[in-house]
Amino acid sequence: MARLTPEEILKISEPIEQVYGNIVDALLVNLAKHFNTGKALASQEWELQKLAELGQLTRESMEIIAKLTGQNGVLIQAALENAAAAATKDIEPELKKGVKAGKIQAPAAENVLVSKSIKQSLNAYHLQAANKLNLVNTTMLNSTLDLFKRVVVNTVNIERQMKAAQEILNTTAGKVITGAESRTQALREALGQIHKEGITGFYDRAGRKWSPEAYVNMDTRTTVHNTAIESVKLRQEDYGVDIFRVSRHSGARPLCYPYQGKYYSWNDKSGTFTDGEGKRHRYSPLSSTSYGKPAGLFGINCGHHPITVIPGVSIPRDMPEESKEENDRIYKESQQQRKLERDIRYAKQKAAMLDAAGDKEGFEKEALKIKRKQADYAAFCKETGRAKRLDRTQVFEYNKSVSSKATAAVKRAEQAKNLESEKYQQIHYHSDGTIVVTDDWKSKGKVSIPKKYKKNAVVETQTTYKNGTFQIDRTIYGEDAVMKTQIHSGSHNRPDQHPFGEHGEHVHHYIWGIDGKLVDRKPSELTEQEKVQHADILGGEISEGK
């Protein structure tokens, strides 16, 4: 048998997995589209309107699943036939050699895929696979509807929590989030929750949830593997050959190791045979092995394969195995690549959902994540020399329009980053000599000023006192991004403790020790230069409304 490596099995299974990846993309984006309307409605009215859309969502989801699974039958057949052909490719020459030597009979069908027994086997596996995929389809539909209802309920609950928290914040900050803003933010969080969980395609016996792509991938790989083993067995039967040898490889699993290099009968017989060099060998029933157990011989993820043996013809040789280390490295890299590709798809999928829901801010944040993940992917492929598989990073609903919006969002972010960099490159001054404020925090109310922030930052804050007056202050950071100067425009309503200037204006110059601890920050008079730089705020405490 031509051994099918895990990577080859993965390639054969890939087209069917891709179908279910596309379905999940389409279902999630279509679900999100339903939340692009009614944002100005009151919570209760909005909730009723969305739940009333459940029937429409059901019809749309059924149409999506029916449309995208239309080619399932063809894809399943192609996968099974490819597995059968690949598995029997290397045994055909040996079998024909046996026919020529007169040791075995010629088969009724010359072509493997025309063999009656193999066709019957492929049909059985096809039916089994189709039934499982139909179950996945039903589970996906129910999961989509369940997720939709949860988005509605969770959005309303999150919105209530946000409004309650905002009412507390309003008493100090004075900033109000509008109804539309809170709905958008609540929706973003609710959609993020269900996107993280994902659509369910299968529940196993332990009650664990499987995504449609993961389950279809696992089940198809298992079916392809079983088809390969079964095809070798049936092709041997076509020629009247019953004996095979189990391949060898290092690192074999405990339930497989005892049977490596030994001979067995597909039909559970035992006895001896003479090979092509006249040597005698004993063979045993296949039932005496761990065959049939999930982790047993030829089971799930088993690396062994059957080697056809024709008495009087075959000369058993321990074929040199490819380097296990090299195989493991290649497979490990392929799995790392697949993960990076899934990460890109995941970010694109979420971006497409947020775009469909009309959440521009959320979409732009996700666009930046896509850019970073694409950079990680490019770096990995360059380092390992592996070819990029951009087709595996595509998302069904992430079309040219959405992609163009994401590209534009990334460009805007890069421009803003460049401006930000320039903003803090050095401390800037207006034409009249006053300092340029980089960060206006006055609307934040009373805040804790960080010791370390950004290099050359000038942060302006405002403190409001109980008597209704307020004072504007500035904190200036050095090249090391550590606080170096604080300018206070007044006396903090304590002129007795700040006998400086005309209105109590004063400065603190911070001195830090090698250990990072504060050494000194005594208040002092402003220098003439500092008075010019901060002339626009020097006036002491100001009464509200002035």
Coordinates of N, CA and C in Angstrom, one line a residue, residues 16-211:
I16 N -14.0 19.3 1.3 CA -15.3 19.2 2.1 C -15.2 20.1 3.3
E17 N -14.1 20.2 3.9 CA -13.9 21.1 5.1 C -14.2 22.5 4.7
Q18 N -13.7 22.9 3.5 CA -13.8 24.2 3.0 C -15.3 24.6 2.8
V19 N -16.1 23.6 2.3 CA -17.5 23.9 2.2 C -18.1 24.3 3.5
Y20 N -17.8 23.6 4.5 CA -18.4 23.9 5.8 C -17.8 25.2 6.5
G21 N -16.6 25.5 6.1 CA -16.0 26.8 6.5 C -16.8 28.0 5.9
N22 N -17.1 27.8 4.6 CA -17.9 28.8 3.8 C -19.3 28.9 4.4
I23 N -19.9 27.8 4.8 CA -21.3 27.9 5.4 C -21.3 28.6 6.7
V24 N -20.3 28.4 7.5 CA -20.2 29.1 8.8 C -20.1 30.6 8.6
D25 N -19.2 30.9 7.6 CA -19.0 32.3 7.3 C -20.3 33.0 6.9
A26 N -21.0 32.3 6.0 CA -22.3 32.9 5.5 C -23.3 33.0 6.5
L27 N -23.4 32.0 7.4 CA -24.5 32.0 8.4 C -24.2 33.1 9.5
L28 N -23.0 33.2 9.9 CA -22.6 34.3 10.9 C -22.8 35.7 10.3
V29 N -22.4 35.9 9.1 CA -22.6 37.3 8.5 C -24.0 37.6 8.3
N30 N -24.8 36.6 7.8 CA -26.2 36.8 7.6 C -26.9 37.1 8.9
L31 N -26.5 36.4 10.0 CA -27.1 36.6 11.3 C -26.8 38.1 11.7
A32 N -25.5 38.5 11.5 CA -25.1 39.9 11.9 C -25.9 41.0 11.1
K33 N -26.3 40.7 9.9 CA -27.0 41.7 9.1 C -28.3 42.1 9.7
H34 N -28.9 41.2 10.5 CA -30.2 41.4 11.1 C -30.1 42.5 12.2
F35 N -28.8 42.8 12.6 CA -28.7 43.8 13.7 C -28.2 45.1 13.2
N36 N -28.3 45.3 11.9 CA -28.0 46.6 11.3 C -29.2 47.6 11.2
T37 N -30.3 47.2 11.8 CA -31.5 48.0 11.7 C -32.0 48.2 13.1
G38 N -32.8 49.2 13.3 CA -33.6 49.4 14.6 C -32.7 49.9 15.8
K39 N -31.5 50.4 15.5 CA -30.7 50.8 16.6 C -31.2 51.9 17.5
A40 N -32.1 52.7 16.9 CA -32.6 53.9 17.6 C -33.9 53.5 18.5
L41 N -34.3 52.3 18.3 CA -35.5 51.8 19.1 C -35.2 51.6 20.5
A42 N -36.2 51.8 21.4 CA -36.0 51.5 22.8 C -35.7 50.0 23.0
S43 N -35.1 49.6 24.1 CA -34.6 48.3 24.3 C -35.7 47.2 24.1
Q44 N -36.9 47.5 24.7 CA -38.0 46.5 24.7 C -38.5 46.3 23.3
E45 N -38.7 47.5 22.6 CA -39.2 47.4 21.3 C -38.2 46.8 20.3
W46 N -37.0 47.1 20.5 CA -35.9 46.5 19.7 C -35.9 45.0 19.9
E47 N -36.0 44.5 21.1 CA -35.9 43.1 21.4 C -37.1 42.4 20.7
L48 N -38.3 42.9 20.8 CA -39.5 42.3 20.2 C -39.3 42.2 18.6
Q49 N -38.8 43.3 18.1 CA -38.6 43.4 16.6 C -37.6 42.3 16.2
K50 N -36.5 42.2 16.9 CA -35.5 41.2 16.5 C -36.0 39.7 16.6
L51 N -36.7 39.5 17.7 CA -37.2 38.1 17.9 C -38.2 37.8 16.8
A52 N -38.9 38.8 16.3 CA -39.9 38.6 15.2 C -39.3 38.2 13.9
E53 N -37.9 38.5 13.8 CA -37.2 38.2 12.6 C -36.7 36.8 12.5
L54 N -37.0 36.0 13.6 CA -36.5 34.6 13.7 C -36.9 33.7 12.5
G55 N -38.2 33.9 12.1 CA -38.7 33.1 11.0 C -37.9 33.4 9.7
Q56 N -37.7 34.7 9.5 CA -37.0 35.1 8.3 C -35.5 34.5 8.3
L57 N -34.9 34.6 9.5 CA -33.5 34.1 9.6 C -33.5 32.6 9.4
T58 N -34.5 31.9 9.8 CA -34.6 30.4 9.6 C -34.6 30.1 8.1
R59 N -35.4 30.8 7.4 CA -35.5 30.5 5.9 C -34.2 30.9 5.2
E60 N -33.6 32.0 5.6 CA -32.3 32.4 5.0 C -31.2 31.4 5.3
S61 N -31.2 30.9 6.5 CA -30.1 30.0 6.9 C -30.3 28.6 6.2
M62 N -31.5 28.2 6.0 CA -31.8 26.9 5.3 C -31.4 27.1 3.9
E63 N -31.6 28.2 3.3 CA -31.2 28.5 1.9 C -29.7 28.4 1.7
I64 N -29.0 29.0 2.7 CA -27.5 29.1 2.6 C -27.0 27.7 2.7
I65 N -27.5 26.9 3.7 CA -27.0 25.5 3.8 C -27.3 24.7 2.6
A66 N -28.5 24.8 2.1 CA -28.9 24.0 0.9 C -28.0 24.4 -0.3
K67 N -27.8 25.7 -0.5 CA -27.0 26.1 -1.7 C -25.6 25.7 -1.6
L68 N -24.9 25.8 -0.4 CA -23.5 25.6 -0.3 C -23.2 24.1 -0.2
T69 N -24.1 23.3 0.2 CA -23.9 21.8 0.3 C -24.3 21.1 -1.0
G70 N -24.7 21.8 -2.0 CA -25.1 21.2 -3.2 C -24.1 20.3 -3.9
Q71 N -22.9 20.5 -3.7 CA -21.8 19.7 -4.3 C -21.2 18.6 -3.4
N72 N -21.9 18.5 -2.2 CA -21.3 17.5 -1.2 C -21.1 16.1 -1.8
G73 N -22.1 15.6 -2.5 CA -22.0 14.3 -3.1 C -20.8 14.1 -4.0
V74 N -20.6 15.1 -4.8 CA -19.4 15.0 -5.8 C -18.1 15.0 -5.0
L75 N -18.0 15.9 -4.0 CA -16.8 16.1 -3.2 C -16.5 14.8 -2.4
I76 N -17.5 14.2 -1.8 CA -17.3 13.0 -1.0 C -16.8 11.9 -1.9
Q77 N -17.4 11.7 -3.1 CA -17.0 10.7 -4.1 C -15.6 10.9 -4.5
A78 N -15.2 12.1 -4.8 CA -13.9 12.4 -5.2 C -12.8 12.1 -4.1
A79 N -13.2 12.4 -2.9 CA -12.3 12.1 -1.8 C -12.1 10.6 -1.6
L80 N -13.1 9.9 -1.7 CA -13.0 8.4 -1.5 C -12.3 7.8 -2.6
E81 N -12.6 8.2 -3.8 CA -11.9 7.6 -5.0 C -10.4 7.9 -5.0
N82 N -10.1 9.1 -4.6 CA -8.6 9.5 -4.5 C -7.9 8.7 -3.4
A83 N -8.6 8.4 -2.3 CA -8.0 7.6 -1.3 C -7.8 6.2 -1.7
A84 N -8.8 5.6 -2.4 CA -8.7 4.2 -2.9 C -7.6 4.1 -3.9
A85 N -7.5 5.1 -4.9 CA -6.5 5.0 -5.9 C -5.1 5.2 -5.3
A86 N -4.9 6.1 -4.4 CA -3.6 6.4 -3.8 C -3.1 5.2 -3.0
A87 N -4.1 4.6 -2.3 CA -3.7 3.4 -1.4 C -3.3 2.2 -2.2
T88 N -3.9 2.0 -3.3 CA -3.6 0.7 -4.1 C -2.6 0.9 -5.2
K89 N -2.1 2.2 -5.3 CA -1.2 2.5 -6.4 C 0.1 1.6 -6.4
D90 N 0.7 1.4 -5.2 CA 1.9 0.6 -5.1 C 1.7 -0.9 -5.1
I91 N 0.5 -1.4 -4.8 CA 0.4 -2.8 -4.7 C 0.0 -3.5 -6.0
E92 N -0.5 -2.7 -6.9 CA -0.9 -3.2 -8.3 C 0.3 -3.9 -9.0
P93 N 1.4 -3.3 -9.1 CA 2.6 -4.0 -9.7 C 2.9 -5.3 -9.1
E94 N 2.9 -5.4 -7.8 CA 3.2 -6.7 -7.1 C 2.2 -7.7 -7.4
L95 N 0.9 -7.3 -7.4 CA -0.2 -8.2 -7.7 C -0.1 -8.7 -9.2
K96 N 0.2 -7.9 -10.1 CA 0.3 -8.3 -11.5 C 1.5 -9.2 -11.7
K97 N 2.5 -8.9 -10.9 CA 3.7 -9.8 -10.9 C 3.3 -11.2 -10.5
G98 N 2.5 -11.3 -9.5 CA 2.0 -12.6 -9.0 C 1.2 -13.3 -10.1
V99 N 0.3 -12.6 -10.8 CA -0.5 -13.2 -11.9 C 0.4 -13.7 -13.0
K100 N 1.4 -12.9 -13.4 CA 2.4 -13.3 -14.4 C 3.1 -14.6 -14.0
A101 N 3.4 -14.7 -12.7 CA 4.1 -15.9 -12.2 C 3.2 -17.1 -12.1
G102 N 1.9 -16.9 -12.3 CA 0.9 -18.0 -12.2 C 0.6 -18.4 -10.7
K103 N 0.9 -17.5 -9.8 CA 0.7 -17.8 -8.4 C -0.7 -17.4 -7.9
I104 N -1.3 -16.4 -8.6 CA -2.6 -15.9 -8.2 C -3.4 -15.6 -9.5
Q105 N -4.7 -15.4 -9.3 CA -5.6 -15.2 -10.4 C -5.7 -13.7 -10.8
A106 N -6.1 -13.5 -12.0 CA -6.3 -12.1 -12.5 C -7.6 -11.6 -12.0
P107 N -7.8 -10.4 -11.7 CA -9.0 -9.9 -11.2 C -10.0 -9.7 -12.3
A108 N -11.3 -9.6 -11.9 CA -12.4 -9.4 -12.9 C -12.3 -8.0 -13.5
A109 N -11.8 -7.1 -12.7 CA -11.7 -5.7 -13.1 C -10.3 -5.2 -13.1
E110 N -9.7 -4.7 -14.2 CA -8.3 -4.3 -14.2 C -8.2 -3.0 -13.4
N111 N -9.2 -2.1 -13.6 CA -9.1 -0.8 -12.9 C -9.6 -0.9 -11.5
V112 N -8.9 -0.4 -10.5 CA -9.3 -0.4 -9.1 C -10.6 0.1 -8.9
L113 N -10.9 1.3 -9.5 CA -12.2 2.0 -9.2 C -13.4 1.3 -9.9
V114 N -13.1 0.3 -10.8 CA -14.2 -0.4 -11.4 C -14.5 -1.7 -10.7
S115 N -13.6 -2.1 -9.8 CA -13.7 -3.3 -9.0 C -15.1 -3.3 -8.3
K116 N -15.9 -4.4 -8.4 CA -17.2 -4.4 -7.8 C -17.2 -4.3 -6.3
S117 N -16.2 -5.0 -5.7 CA -16.2 -4.9 -4.2 C -15.8 -3.5 -3.7
I118 N -14.8 -2.9 -4.4 CA -14.3 -1.6 -4.0 C -15.4 -0.6 -4.3
K119 N -16.2 -0.7 -5.4 CA -17.3 0.2 -5.6 C -18.3 0.1 -4.5
Q120 N -18.6 -1.1 -4.1 CA -19.6 -1.3 -3.0 C -19.1 -0.7 -1.7
S121 N -17.8 -0.8 -1.5 CA -17.3 -0.2 -0.3 C -17.3 1.3 -0.3
L122 N -17.0 1.8 -1.5 CA -17.0 3.3 -1.6 C -18.4 3.8 -1.4
N123 N -19.4 3.1 -2.0 CA -20.8 3.5 -1.9 C -21.2 3.5 -0.4
A124 N -20.8 2.5 0.4 CA -21.1 2.4 1.8 C -20.5 3.5 2.6
Y125 N -19.3 3.8 2.3 CA -18.6 4.9 3.0 C -19.2 6.3 2.6
H126 N -19.7 6.4 1.3 CA -20.3 7.6 0.8 C -21.6 7.8 1.5
L127 N -22.4 6.8 1.7 CA -23.7 6.9 2.4 C -23.5 7.3 3.8
Q128 N -22.5 6.7 4.5 CA -22.2 6.9 5.9 C -21.8 8.4 6.0
A129 N -20.9 8.9 5.1 CA -20.4 10.3 5.2 C -21.6 11.2 5.0
A130 N -22.4 10.9 4.0 CA -23.5 11.8 3.6 C -24.5 12.0 4.8
N131 N -24.8 10.8 5.5 CA -25.7 10.9 6.6 C -25.1 11.7 7.8
K132 N -23.8 11.6 8.0 CA -23.2 12.4 9.0 C -23.2 13.9 8.7
L133 N -23.0 14.2 7.4 CA -23.0 15.6 7.0 C -24.4 16.2 7.1
N134 N -25.4 15.4 6.8 CA -26.8 15.8 7.0 C -27.1 16.2 8.5
L135 N -26.5 15.4 9.4 CA -26.7 15.6 10.8 C -26.0 17.0 11.2
V136 N -24.9 17.2 10.6 CA -24.1 18.5 10.8 C -25.0 19.6 10.3
N137 N -25.6 19.5 9.2 CA -26.4 20.5 8.6 C -27.6 20.9 9.5
T138 N -28.2 19.9 10.1 CA -29.4 20.2 11.0 C -28.9 20.9 12.3
T139 N -27.8 20.4 12.8 CA -27.2 20.9 14.1 C -26.8 22.4 13.8
M140 N -26.2 22.7 12.7 CA -25.7 24.0 12.3 C -26.9 25.0 12.3
L141 N -28.0 24.6 11.7 CA -29.2 25.4 11.6 C -29.7 25.8 13.0
N142 N -29.9 24.7 13.8 CA -30.4 25.0 15.2 C -29.4 25.8 16.0
S143 N -28.1 25.6 15.8 CA -27.2 26.4 16.5 C -27.2 27.9 16.1
T144 N -27.4 28.2 14.8 CA -27.5 29.5 14.3 C -28.7 30.3 14.9
L145 N -29.8 29.6 15.0 CA -31.0 30.2 15.6 C -30.8 30.5 17.1
D146 N -30.2 29.5 17.7 CA -29.9 29.7 19.2 C -29.0 30.9 19.4
L147 N -27.9 31.0 18.6 CA -27.0 32.1 18.8 C -27.7 33.5 18.5
F148 N -28.6 33.5 17.5 CA -29.3 34.7 17.2 C -30.1 35.2 18.5
K149 N -30.8 34.3 19.1 CA -31.6 34.6 20.2 C -30.8 35.1 21.4
R150 N -29.6 34.5 21.5 CA -28.7 34.9 22.6 C -28.1 36.2 22.4
V151 N -27.8 36.6 21.1 CA -27.3 37.9 20.8 C -28.4 39.0 21.2
V152 N -29.6 38.7 20.9 CA -30.7 39.6 21.3 C -30.8 39.8 22.8
V153 N -30.9 38.7 23.5 CA -31.0 38.8 25.0 C -29.8 39.4 25.6
N154 N -28.6 39.0 25.2 CA -27.4 39.5 25.8 C -27.2 41.0 25.5
T155 N -27.6 41.4 24.3 CA -27.4 42.8 23.9 C -28.3 43.7 24.9
V156 N -29.5 43.3 25.1 CA -30.4 44.0 26.0 C -29.8 44.0 27.4
N157 N -29.3 42.9 27.9 CA -28.7 42.8 29.3 C -27.5 43.7 29.4
I158 N -26.6 43.6 28.4 CA -25.3 44.4 28.4 C -25.7 45.9 28.4
E159 N -26.7 46.2 27.6 CA -27.1 47.6 27.4 C -27.6 48.2 28.8
R160 N -28.3 47.4 29.5 CA -28.9 47.8 30.8 C -27.7 48.0 31.8
Q161 N -26.7 47.1 31.7 CA -25.6 47.2 32.6 C -24.8 48.5 32.3
M162 N -24.6 48.7 31.0 CA -23.8 49.9 30.6 C -24.5 51.2 31.0
K163 N -25.9 51.2 30.9 CA -26.6 52.4 31.3 C -26.5 52.7 32.8
A164 N -26.6 51.6 33.6 CA -26.5 51.7 35.0 C -25.2 52.2 35.4
A165 N -24.1 51.7 34.8 CA -22.8 52.2 35.1 C -22.6 53.6 34.6
Q166 N -23.2 54.0 33.5 CA -23.0 55.3 33.0 C -23.7 56.4 33.9
E167 N -24.8 56.0 34.5 CA -25.5 56.9 35.4 C -24.6 57.3 36.6
I168 N -23.8 56.3 37.0 CA -22.8 56.6 38.1 C -21.7 57.5 37.6
L169 N -21.2 57.2 36.4 CA -20.1 57.9 35.9 C -20.5 59.4 35.6
N170 N -21.8 59.5 35.1 CA -22.2 60.9 34.8 C -22.1 61.9 35.9
T171 N -22.2 61.4 37.1 CA -22.2 62.3 38.3 C -20.9 63.0 38.4
T172 N -19.8 62.3 37.9 CA -18.5 62.9 38.0 C -17.9 63.4 36.7
A173 N -18.1 62.6 35.7 CA -17.4 62.9 34.4 C -18.3 63.8 33.5
G174 N -19.6 63.7 33.7 CA -20.5 64.5 32.8 C -20.6 64.1 31.4
K175 N -20.0 62.9 31.1 CA -20.1 62.5 29.7 C -21.2 61.5 29.5
V176 N -22.0 61.7 28.5 CA -23.2 60.8 28.3 C -23.0 60.0 27.0
I177 N -23.3 58.7 27.1 CA -23.3 57.8 25.9 C -24.7 57.8 25.4
T178 N -24.9 58.1 24.1 CA -26.2 58.1 23.6 C -26.8 56.7 23.5
G179 N -28.1 56.6 23.2 CA -28.8 55.3 23.1 C -28.2 54.5 22.0
A180 N -27.9 55.2 20.8 CA -27.4 54.5 19.7 C -26.0 54.0 20.0
E181 N -25.2 54.8 20.7 CA -23.8 54.4 21.0 C -23.8 53.1 21.9
S182 N -24.7 53.2 23.0 CA -24.7 52.0 23.9 C -25.2 50.8 23.2
R183 N -26.1 50.9 22.3 CA -26.6 49.7 21.5 C -25.5 49.1 20.7
T184 N -24.8 50.0 20.0 CA -23.7 49.5 19.2 C -22.6 48.8 20.0
Q185 N -22.3 49.4 21.1 CA -21.2 48.8 22.0 C -21.7 47.5 22.6
A186 N -23.0 47.5 23.0 CA -23.6 46.2 23.5 C -23.6 45.1 22.5
L187 N -24.0 45.5 21.3 CA -24.1 44.6 20.2 C -22.7 44.0 19.8
R188 N -21.7 44.9 19.8 CA -20.3 44.5 19.5 C -19.9 43.4 20.5
E189 N -20.2 43.6 21.8 CA -19.8 42.7 22.8 C -20.6 41.3 22.7
A190 N -21.9 41.5 22.4 CA -22.7 40.3 22.3 C -22.3 39.4 21.0
L191 N -22.1 40.1 19.9 CA -21.6 39.4 18.7 C -20.3 38.8 18.9
G192 N -19.4 39.5 19.7 CA -18.1 39.0 20.0 C -18.2 37.7 20.8
Q193 N -19.1 37.6 21.7 CA -19.3 36.4 22.5 C -19.7 35.2 21.7
I194 N -20.7 35.4 20.8 CA -21.2 34.3 20.0 C -20.2 33.9 18.9
H195 N -19.4 34.9 18.4 CA -18.4 34.6 17.4 C -17.3 33.7 18.1
K196 N -16.9 34.1 19.3 CA -15.9 33.3 20.0 C -16.3 31.9 20.3
E197 N -17.6 31.7 20.6 CA -18.1 30.3 20.8 C -18.3 29.6 19.5
G198 N -18.8 30.3 18.5 CA -18.9 29.7 17.1 C -20.2 28.9 17.0
I199 N -20.5 28.6 15.7 CA -21.6 27.7 15.4 C -21.3 26.3 15.7
T200 N -22.2 25.5 16.3 CA -21.9 24.1 16.7 C -22.4 23.2 15.5
G201 N -21.6 22.3 15.2 CA -22.0 21.3 14.1 C -22.2 19.9 14.6
F202 N -21.7 19.6 15.8 CA -21.8 18.2 16.3 C -21.6 18.2 17.8
Y203 N -22.4 17.3 18.5 CA -22.2 17.1 19.9 C -21.7 15.6 20.0
D204 N -20.6 15.4 20.7 CA -20.1 14.0 20.8 C -20.7 13.4 22.0
R205 N -20.4 12.2 22.3 CA -21.0 11.4 23.4 C -20.7 12.0 24.8
A206 N -19.6 12.7 24.9 CA -19.3 13.4 26.1 C -20.0 14.8 26.3
G207 N -20.8 15.1 25.2 CA -21.5 16.4 25.3 C -20.6 17.6 24.8
R208 N -19.4 17.3 24.3 CA -18.6 18.4 23.8 C -19.1 18.9 22.5
K209 N -18.9 20.2 22.3 CA -19.3 20.8 21.1 C -18.2 20.8 20.0
W210 N -18.5 20.5 18.8 CA -17.5 20.6 17.7 C -18.0 21.6 16.7
S211 N -17.1 22.4 16.2 CA -17.5 23.3 15.1 C -17.7 22.5 13.9

